[in-house]
Short mmCIF file of C-alpha atoms in Angstrom, two decimals:
data_model
loop_
_atom_site.label_atom_id
_atom_site.label_comp_id
_atom_site.label_asym_id
_atom_site.label_seq_id
_atom_site.Cartn_x
_atom_site.Cartn_y
_atom_site.Cartn_z
CA UNK A 1 19.97 -8.94 -21.24
CA UNK A 2 19.76 -10.66 -24.64
CA UNK A 3 21.93 -12.83 -26.72
CA UNK A 4 22.57 -14.05 -30.21
CA UNK A 5 25.08 -13.90 -33.01
CA UNK A 6 27.33 -11.52 -34.96
CA UNK A 7 30.33 -9.21 -35.59
CA UNK A 8 30.89 -5.56 -34.77
CA UNK A 9 29.33 -3.18 -37.24
CA UNK A 10 28.77 0.54 -37.15
CA UNK A 11 25.38 1.91 -38.12
CA UNK A 12 24.31 5.42 -38.86
CA UNK A 13 20.84 6.82 -39.01
CA UNK A 14 20.09 9.86 -41.12
CA UNK A 15 17.21 11.95 -39.90
CA UNK A 16 15.76 15.29 -40.85
CA UNK A 17 14.64 18.18 -38.70
CA UNK A 18 14.74 20.79 -41.40
CA UNK A 19 18.44 20.02 -41.76
CA UNK A 20 20.13 16.66 -42.30
CA UNK A 21 22.42 15.19 -39.68
CA UNK A 22 24.46 12.00 -39.43
CA UNK A 23 23.12 10.38 -36.28
CA UNK A 24 25.27 7.61 -34.79
CA UNK A 25 22.74 5.05 -33.66
CA UNK A 26 24.41 1.80 -32.74
CA UNK A 27 27.48 -0.34 -32.96
CA UNK A 28 26.76 -4.02 -32.34
CA UNK A 29 28.81 -6.84 -30.91
CA UNK A 30 28.39 -10.27 -29.30
CA UNK A 31 30.14 -10.95 -26.01
CA UNK A 32 30.98 -14.18 -24.12
CA UNK A 33 29.82 -16.51 -26.90
CA UNK A 34 31.59 -19.58 -28.21
CA UNK A 35 32.05 -17.93 -31.62
CA UNK A 36 31.66 -14.55 -33.29
CA UNK A 37 28.08 -15.51 -34.13
CA UNK A 38 26.85 -16.20 -30.61
CA UNK A 39 26.84 -14.32 -27.34
CA UNK A 40 25.30 -11.47 -25.43
CA UNK A 41 24.03 -8.70 -27.72
CA UNK A 42 25.60 -5.33 -26.98
CA UNK A 43 25.10 -1.98 -28.68
CA UNK A 44 27.29 1.12 -28.64
CA UNK A 45 25.67 4.49 -27.92
CA UNK A 46 26.91 7.81 -26.62
CA UNK A 47 30.47 6.57 -26.26
CA UNK A 48 29.78 3.42 -24.27
CA UNK A 49 28.66 -0.17 -24.68
CA UNK A 50 25.36 -1.35 -23.22
CA UNK A 51 23.00 -4.27 -23.47
CA UNK A 52 19.56 -5.08 -24.91
CA UNK A 53 16.65 -5.89 -22.60
CA UNK A 54 15.11 -9.28 -23.38
CA UNK A 55 11.51 -8.11 -22.95
CA UNK A 56 9.69 -9.65 -25.95
CA UNK A 57 12.94 -10.83 -27.52
CA UNK A 58 12.20 -13.71 -29.88
CA UNK A 59 13.53 -15.65 -32.86
CA UNK A 60 12.25 -13.04 -35.32
CA UNK A 61 14.36 -10.35 -33.64
CA UNK A 62 17.35 -12.67 -33.48
CA UNK A 63 16.99 -13.48 -37.18
CA UNK A 64 17.41 -9.81 -38.10
CA UNK A 65 20.67 -9.63 -36.16
CA UNK A 66 21.93 -12.81 -37.80
CA UNK A 67 21.03 -11.46 -41.24
CA UNK A 68 22.63 -8.10 -40.53
CA UNK A 69 25.89 -9.67 -39.42
CA UNK A 70 26.09 -12.33 -42.12
CA UNK A 71 25.75 -15.14 -39.60
CA UNK A 72 23.13 -17.19 -41.39
CA UNK A 73 19.83 -18.22 -39.84
CA UNK A 74 19.00 -17.71 -36.19
CA UNK A 75 19.17 -20.93 -34.22
CA UNK A 76 17.99 -19.70 -30.86
CA UNK A 77 17.05 -16.43 -29.13
CA UNK A 78 18.03 -16.63 -25.47
CA UNK A 79 17.14 -14.32 -22.58
CA UNK A 80 17.87 -14.28 -18.88
CA UNK A 81 21.52 -13.20 -19.21
CA UNK A 82 22.48 -16.68 -20.44
CA UNK A 83 25.91 -15.41 -21.54
CA UNK A 84 26.40 -13.44 -18.33
CA UNK A 85 25.18 -10.07 -17.19
CA UNK A 86 26.50 -7.06 -19.04
CA UNK A 87 27.78 -3.84 -17.55
CA UNK A 88 26.72 -0.27 -18.08
CA UNK A 89 23.26 0.75 -19.23
CA UNK A 90 20.50 -1.18 -20.97
CA UNK A 91 20.19 0.75 -24.21
CA UNK A 92 17.38 -1.02 -26.09
CA UNK A 93 14.20 -2.77 -25.04
CA UNK A 94 10.87 -4.05 -26.37
CA UNK A 95 12.47 -4.91 -29.72
CA UNK A 96 9.74 -5.95 -32.16
CA UNK A 97 11.03 -6.90 -35.61
CA UNK A 98 8.73 -7.92 -38.43
CA UNK A 99 11.46 -10.24 -39.68
CA UNK A 100 12.33 -8.78 -43.07
CA UNK A 101 14.48 -5.93 -41.73
CA UNK A 102 18.12 -5.91 -42.75
CA UNK A 103 19.41 -4.10 -39.64
CA UNK A 104 18.29 -4.18 -36.02
CA UNK A 105 17.87 -0.42 -35.86
CA UNK A 106 15.09 -0.68 -38.47
CA UNK A 107 12.94 -2.67 -36.04
CA UNK A 108 10.43 -1.07 -33.75
CA UNK A 109 12.02 -0.70 -30.32
CA UNK A 110 12.30 1.39 -27.22
CA UNK A 111 15.70 3.07 -26.87
CA UNK A 112 16.25 3.04 -23.13
CA UNK A 113 18.57 5.55 -21.51
CA UNK A 114 19.11 6.95 -24.96
CA UNK A 115 18.76 10.42 -26.38
CA UNK A 116 15.51 11.23 -24.57
CA UNK A 117 14.48 11.27 -20.92
CA UNK A 118 11.78 12.71 -18.64
CA UNK A 119 12.96 14.43 -15.46
CA UNK A 120 11.33 15.45 -12.15
CA UNK A 121 8.16 13.40 -12.60
CA UNK A 122 6.84 10.80 -10.16
CA UNK A 123 7.51 8.01 -12.66
CA UNK A 124 9.43 7.58 -15.93
CA UNK A 125 6.41 8.52 -18.04
CA UNK A 126 6.08 12.17 -17.12
CA UNK A 127 8.41 15.04 -16.45
CA UNK A 128 10.55 17.69 -18.09
CA UNK A 129 11.62 16.63 -21.59
CA UNK A 130 15.39 16.41 -22.00
CA UNK A 131 17.36 15.37 -25.09
CA UNK A 132 20.95 14.27 -25.57
CA UNK A 133 22.76 16.11 -28.36
CA UNK A 134 26.51 16.17 -28.99
CA UNK A 135 26.95 14.20 -25.77
CA UNK A 136 25.26 16.84 -23.58
CA UNK A 137 21.80 16.72 -22.02
CA UNK A 138 19.61 19.76 -22.59
CA UNK A 139 15.98 20.81 -22.70
CA UNK A 140 13.24 21.55 -25.24
CA UNK A 141 11.77 25.03 -25.70
CA UNK A 142 7.99 25.22 -25.35
CA UNK A 143 7.54 27.49 -28.39
CA UNK A 144 4.88 25.69 -30.41
CA UNK A 145 4.86 22.78 -27.95
CA UNK A 146 1.53 20.94 -28.22
CA UNK A 147 -0.12 17.55 -27.81
CA UNK A 148 1.26 16.24 -31.11
CA UNK A 149 4.83 16.95 -29.98
CA UNK A 150 4.18 15.47 -26.55
CA UNK A 151 2.62 12.38 -28.15
CA UNK A 152 5.85 11.71 -30.07
CA UNK A 153 7.74 11.76 -26.77
CA UNK A 154 5.27 9.31 -25.22
CA UNK A 155 5.62 6.96 -28.20
CA UNK A 156 9.42 7.06 -28.10
CA UNK A 157 9.46 6.41 -24.36
CA UNK A 158 7.02 3.52 -24.69
CA UNK A 159 4.67 5.36 -22.34
CA UNK A 160 1.38 4.99 -24.15
CA UNK A 161 -0.93 7.85 -25.03
CA UNK A 162 -0.28 11.47 -24.17
CA UNK A 163 -2.41 13.01 -21.43
CA UNK A 164 -1.09 16.55 -21.33
CA UNK A 165 1.63 18.76 -22.85
CA UNK A 166 3.18 20.97 -20.17
CA UNK A 167 4.95 24.28 -20.70
CA UNK A 168 6.56 27.09 -18.68
CA UNK A 169 8.91 24.73 -16.79
CA UNK A 170 6.00 22.91 -15.11
CA UNK A 171 8.44 20.24 -13.88
CA UNK A 172 11.11 22.76 -12.91
CA UNK A 173 13.81 24.49 -14.90
CA UNK A 174 16.51 22.36 -16.43
CA UNK A 175 20.16 23.18 -16.92
CA UNK A 176 22.53 23.05 -19.84
CA UNK A 177 21.60 24.06 -23.37
CA UNK A 178 18.07 24.47 -24.72
CA UNK A 179 18.66 22.20 -27.70
CA UNK A 180 15.54 22.54 -29.81
CA UNK A 181 12.42 24.64 -30.32
CA UNK A 182 9.46 25.04 -32.68
CA UNK A 183 8.80 21.30 -32.93
CA UNK A 184 6.16 20.20 -35.43
CA UNK A 185 5.55 16.51 -34.84
CA UNK A 186 3.00 14.55 -36.83
CA UNK A 187 0.91 11.61 -35.69
CA UNK A 188 3.25 9.26 -37.56
CA UNK A 189 6.48 10.44 -35.89
CA UNK A 190 7.57 7.71 -33.48
CA UNK A 191 10.62 9.59 -32.20
CA UNK A 192 11.26 13.22 -31.36
CA UNK A 193 14.21 13.38 -33.72
CA UNK A 194 11.89 12.45 -36.61
CA UNK A 195 9.86 15.64 -36.13
CA UNK A 196 10.32 18.86 -38.05
CA UNK A 197 11.79 21.66 -35.96
CA UNK A 198 13.74 24.88 -35.97
CA UNK A 199 16.91 22.78 -35.97
CA UNK A 200 18.94 21.00 -33.31
CA UNK A 201 21.27 23.21 -31.34
CA UNK A 202 19.14 26.25 -32.17
CA UNK A 203 16.85 26.55 -29.15
CA UNK A 204 15.82 30.17 -28.66
CA UNK A 205 14.37 29.97 -25.11
CA UNK A 206 15.54 30.30 -21.56
CA UNK A 207 14.85 27.49 -19.11
CA UNK A 208 11.72 29.22 -17.82
CA UNK A 209 10.12 27.84 -21.02
CA UNK A 210 11.23 24.22 -20.66
CA UNK A 211 8.67 21.79 -22.11
CA UNK A 212 7.22 18.83 -20.23
CA UNK A 213 4.84 15.96 -20.82
CA UNK A 214 2.44 13.69 -18.96
CA UNK A 215 1.96 10.28 -20.60
CA UNK A 216 -0.54 7.62 -19.64
CA UNK A 217 2.12 5.03 -18.89
CA UNK A 218 2.53 1.46 -20.04
CA UNK A 219 1.04 -0.48 -17.16
CA UNK A 220 -2.42 -0.82 -15.64
CA UNK A 221 -3.25 -3.07 -12.72
CA UNK A 222 -6.34 -5.08 -11.73
CA UNK A 223 -7.44 -7.76 -9.26
CA UNK A 224 -9.23 -10.79 -10.75
CA UNK A 225 -10.78 -14.15 -9.87
CA UNK A 226 -12.81 -12.90 -6.95
CA UNK A 227 -16.27 -11.56 -6.25
CA UNK A 228 -14.86 -8.23 -5.08
CA UNK A 229 -12.79 -5.77 -7.11
CA UNK A 230 -10.57 -5.16 -4.07
CA UNK A 231 -9.14 -8.64 -3.68
CA UNK A 232 -7.85 -11.19 -6.13
CA UNK A 233 -4.92 -12.19 -8.30
CA UNK A 234 -2.75 -9.20 -9.23
CA UNK A 235 -2.56 -8.65 -12.98
CA UNK A 236 -0.79 -5.93 -14.95
CA UNK A 237 -1.31 -4.73 -18.51
CA UNK A 238 1.71 -4.51 -20.71
CA UNK A 239 2.00 -4.22 -24.48
CA UNK A 240 -1.77 -4.59 -24.69
CA UNK A 241 -1.81 -7.95 -22.85
CA UNK A 242 -2.79 -8.77 -19.28
CA UNK A 243 -0.39 -10.95 -17.32
CA UNK A 244 0.45 -11.81 -13.74
CA UNK A 245 2.99 -10.99 -11.04
CA UNK A 246 5.34 -13.61 -9.59
CA UNK A 247 5.19 -13.99 -5.80
CA UNK A 248 8.98 -14.05 -5.39
CA UNK A 249 9.58 -11.38 -2.75
CA UNK A 250 5.90 -10.37 -2.75
CA UNK A 251 5.08 -8.82 0.63
CA UNK A 252 2.81 -6.36 2.45
CA UNK A 253 4.65 -3.29 1.15
CA UNK A 254 4.12 -4.41 -2.44
CA UNK A 255 0.49 -5.33 -1.85
CA UNK A 256 -0.18 -1.99 -0.13
CA UNK A 257 0.78 -0.14 -3.30
CA UNK A 258 -1.72 -2.15 -5.34
CA UNK A 259 -4.49 -1.43 -2.82
CA UNK A 260 -3.69 2.28 -2.91
CA UNK A 261 -3.50 2.39 -6.69
CA UNK A 262 -6.93 0.79 -7.00
CA UNK A 263 -8.51 2.96 -4.32
CA UNK A 264 -9.09 -0.13 -2.17
CA UNK A 265 -7.89 1.16 1.18
CA UNK A 266 -5.20 -0.65 3.15
CA UNK A 267 -3.82 -4.12 2.61
CA UNK A 268 -5.40 -6.79 4.82
CA UNK A 269 -3.61 -9.90 3.63
CA UNK A 270 -0.87 -10.86 1.18
CA UNK A 271 -1.57 -13.97 -0.90
CA UNK A 272 0.95 -16.17 -2.71
CA UNK A 273 1.05 -19.46 -4.61
CA UNK A 274 -1.88 -18.68 -6.93
CA UNK A 275 -4.31 -18.40 -4.00
CA UNK A 276 -6.91 -16.88 -6.34
CA UNK A 277 -6.21 -19.37 -9.11
CA UNK A 278 -3.61 -19.54 -11.83
CA UNK A 279 -3.58 -16.76 -14.37
CA UNK A 280 -2.80 -17.07 -18.06
CA UNK A 281 -0.52 -15.27 -20.46
CA UNK A 282 2.83 -13.80 -19.48
CA UNK A 283 4.22 -13.40 -15.98
CA UNK A 284 5.19 -9.75 -16.47
CA UNK A 285 6.78 -8.84 -13.13
CA UNK A 286 8.81 -10.61 -10.46
CA UNK A 287 10.93 -9.70 -7.45
CA UNK A 288 8.77 -6.63 -6.87
CA UNK A 289 10.31 -4.46 -4.16
CA UNK A 290 8.17 -1.51 -3.06
CA UNK A 291 8.91 0.82 -0.17
CA UNK A 292 5.17 1.00 0.40
CA UNK A 293 4.62 4.71 -0.25
CA UNK A 294 4.57 4.50 -4.05
CA UNK A 295 1.33 5.45 -5.79
CA UNK A 296 1.61 2.91 -8.61
CA UNK A 297 3.07 -0.59 -8.81
CA UNK A 298 5.27 0.36 -11.76
CA UNK A 299 6.98 2.96 -9.58
CA UNK A 300 8.48 0.12 -7.52
CA UNK A 301 11.69 -1.74 -8.27
CA UNK A 302 11.09 -5.05 -10.05
CA UNK A 303 12.53 -7.51 -12.56
CA UNK A 304 10.70 -7.13 -15.86
CA UNK A 305 12.10 -10.23 -17.54
CA UNK A 306 8.96 -12.13 -18.61
CA UNK A 307 8.13 -15.63 -17.38
CA UNK A 308 10.83 -15.93 -14.74
CA UNK A 309 8.38 -18.09 -12.77
CA UNK A 310 5.19 -19.97 -13.65
CA UNK A 311 1.56 -19.33 -12.80
CA UNK A 312 1.71 -21.57 -9.72
CA UNK A 313 3.40 -18.57 -8.09
CA UNK A 314 0.93 -15.85 -9.10
CA UNK A 315 0.70 -13.12 -6.46
CA UNK A 316 -2.54 -11.89 -4.91
CA UNK A 317 -3.84 -9.48 -2.29
CA UNK A 318 -6.84 -8.84 -0.08
CA UNK A 319 -7.41 -5.12 0.41
CA UNK A 320 -9.81 -3.33 2.73
CA UNK A 321 -13.09 -2.01 1.40
CA UNK A 322 -13.03 0.61 -1.28
CA UNK A 323 -12.23 4.06 -0.02
CA UNK A 324 -14.90 6.72 0.33
CA UNK A 325 -12.46 9.21 -1.17
CA UNK A 326 -10.97 9.39 -4.65
CA UNK A 327 -9.08 11.78 -6.92
CA UNK A 328 -10.40 12.01 -10.48
CA UNK A 329 -8.93 13.08 -13.84
CA UNK A 330 -5.33 13.23 -12.66
CA UNK A 331 -2.46 11.42 -14.34
CA UNK A 332 -1.90 9.22 -11.29
CA UNK A 333 -3.88 8.30 -8.14
CA UNK A 334 -2.41 11.21 -6.17
CA UNK A 335 -3.57 14.02 -8.47
CA UNK A 336 -7.08 15.07 -9.35
CA UNK A 337 -10.50 16.42 -8.45
CA UNK A 338 -11.59 15.46 -4.92
CA UNK A 339 -14.70 13.26 -4.81
CA UNK A 340 -16.36 11.63 -1.78
CA UNK A 341 -18.76 8.70 -1.40
CA UNK A 342 -21.81 9.47 0.74
CA UNK A 343 -25.01 7.43 0.96
CA UNK A 344 -23.61 5.24 -1.81
CA UNK A 345 -23.29 8.10 -4.30
CA UNK A 346 -20.11 9.84 -5.46
CA UNK A 347 -20.17 13.62 -5.32
CA UNK A 348 -17.88 16.60 -5.05
CA UNK A 349 -16.62 19.05 -2.44
CA UNK A 350 -17.44 22.74 -2.49
CA UNK A 351 -14.36 24.94 -2.41
CA UNK A 352 -15.76 27.41 0.11
CA UNK A 353 -12.91 27.70 2.61
CA UNK A 354 -10.84 25.06 0.80
CA UNK A 355 -7.16 25.45 1.71
CA UNK A 356 -3.89 23.56 2.12
CA UNK A 357 -4.91 22.13 5.51
CA UNK A 358 -7.97 20.51 3.94
CA UNK A 359 -5.93 19.27 1.00
CA UNK A 360 -3.31 17.84 3.38
CA UNK A 361 -5.99 15.71 5.08
CA UNK A 362 -6.88 14.26 1.68
CA UNK A 363 -3.21 13.49 1.01
CA UNK A 364 -2.89 11.70 4.35
CA UNK A 365 -6.04 9.64 3.82
CA UNK A 366 -4.94 8.63 0.32
CA UNK A 367 -1.44 7.69 1.53
CA UNK A 368 0.00 10.19 -0.94
CA UNK A 369 2.47 12.07 1.24
CA UNK A 370 2.71 15.85 1.49
CA UNK A 371 0.44 18.27 -0.27
CA UNK A 372 1.97 20.40 -3.02
CA UNK A 373 -0.95 22.60 -4.01
CA UNK A 374 -4.70 22.94 -3.55
CA UNK A 375 -6.21 23.71 -6.96
CA UNK A 376 -9.55 25.23 -7.93
CA UNK A 377 -11.28 26.43 -11.11
CA UNK A 378 -11.81 22.87 -12.40
CA UNK A 379 -8.14 22.30 -13.11
CA UNK A 380 -9.01 18.61 -13.54
CA UNK A 381 -12.42 19.17 -15.13
CA UNK A 382 -15.95 19.71 -13.80
CA UNK A 383 -17.53 17.14 -11.53
CA UNK A 384 -21.08 15.77 -11.52
CA UNK A 385 -23.55 14.47 -8.98
CA UNK A 386 -24.26 16.05 -5.59
CA UNK A 387 -22.03 18.58 -3.88
CA UNK A 388 -21.73 16.68 -0.61
CA UNK A 389 -19.77 18.97 1.67
CA UNK A 390 -18.49 22.51 2.07
CA UNK A 391 -16.74 24.81 4.55
CA UNK A 392 -14.16 22.21 5.57
CA UNK A 393 -11.88 23.11 8.47
CA UNK A 394 -9.26 20.37 8.71
CA UNK A 395 -6.49 20.43 11.29
CA UNK A 396 -2.97 19.07 10.99
CA UNK A 397 -3.98 16.03 13.07
CA UNK A 398 -6.95 14.98 10.93
CA UNK A 399 -5.97 11.82 9.07
CA UNK A 400 -9.24 11.51 7.15
CA UNK A 401 -11.50 14.03 5.47
CA UNK A 402 -14.49 12.80 7.48
CA UNK A 403 -12.63 13.69 10.70
CA UNK A 404 -12.57 17.37 9.75
CA UNK A 405 -15.05 19.99 10.94
CA UNK A 406 -17.39 21.11 8.18
CA UNK A 407 -20.75 22.58 7.35
CA UNK A 408 -22.15 19.04 7.49
CA UNK A 409 -22.27 16.08 5.14
CA UNK A 410 -25.03 16.26 2.60
CA UNK A 411 -25.19 20.01 3.10
CA UNK A 412 -22.94 21.28 0.35
CA UNK A 413 -23.71 24.96 -0.19
CA UNK A 414 -22.45 25.19 -3.76
CA UNK A 415 -24.80 24.82 -6.66
CA UNK A 416 -23.58 23.18 -9.84
CA UNK A 417 -23.04 26.63 -11.22
CA UNK A 418 -19.92 26.34 -9.02
CA UNK A 419 -18.92 22.93 -10.33
CA UNK A 420 -15.99 24.67 -11.93
CA UNK A 421 -14.78 25.58 -8.45
CA UNK A 422 -14.61 22.09 -7.03
CA UNK A 423 -11.29 21.75 -5.24
CA UNK A 424 -8.52 20.02 -7.05
CA UNK A 425 -5.43 18.74 -5.36
CA UNK A 426 -1.83 18.04 -6.22
CA UNK A 427 0.21 15.83 -3.91
CA UNK A 428 3.62 14.23 -3.83
CA UNK A 429 4.68 10.93 -2.33
#
């Protein structure tokens, strides 16, 4: 939650989608300050007041608010809920003003919980696309839906690059109106509402054509300051910069998620107090609270307020050896083409006899929960290297692929003319 200085002021944003609409973007106010030019920054959206996340909030951003409200120069930009925690939703985050803007809404930012959301995905960066229009959530028709349109969604959500544009209700059918269709987004459109379209409120589809998207996501994770890629100081990538994780609340459940995400097997030991040396840059995450079955660290609950502790408390982990099993070309560690490590070389699995029982054994070994679907026909792209195994016959009690009966390791019966038939797998956690 962020704070600075000003009076209440109503802003409107005019945007075009073939027609021109008056879009109510924000009202602004300061709460709990000692004057009308200090306090917690709050914005008004969709009929309610909410706060601004202090991620990246600095004096440049504060100066724009002061200028907009006629409050003179910014004296200080304060984070950490200094003026008390707000109520309701956090509406804006990652505000990044150049400094010459006259209104806060002109700055680059991520509008959280705003007029766009992704539903039914495993994390906030993929799912069915839903938009808020006239106070009602609805879906997007997949007529003309392509990577350019999906990329605009990823940019608006702060979710990095687009991986895939999904159609035909891939993430399930929505409810309510189908608000928009025939989107024509360009590479410069940073928000869906900036794109050309057939007009808002004019969707021509049923929900069987709801559009979806898979974005890369904002975070990556790595282990550093060791001689082995499977133990070290935990670092995450955010806004193009690597930073560390605070050890407040850091435990085996949290560490297990990192090991799984990196394909490093199970957690052996949790390390605190900068055991692998102090990192540099920003402390991006603290009070991480994972259940332990998440596939990525960013799927866990955590406090994203930067630098809530110093590098003397950098978290670390020692994982087991790297797994001999991996899933490739999926949008998270629990989706992708099945590959196995044999005699030190990664290769693929022939799909002769490949079924849900075999796929379920992979899910169990990867710690990825129940199997959803066993895919073939190179859904995640063709593999390379040897075809190590075929004719798998896994039972419901096999917890690892190597426990299953098969035609023998190193005896794959598929030639690379069948690379396109390597089994692919979809799992849920």
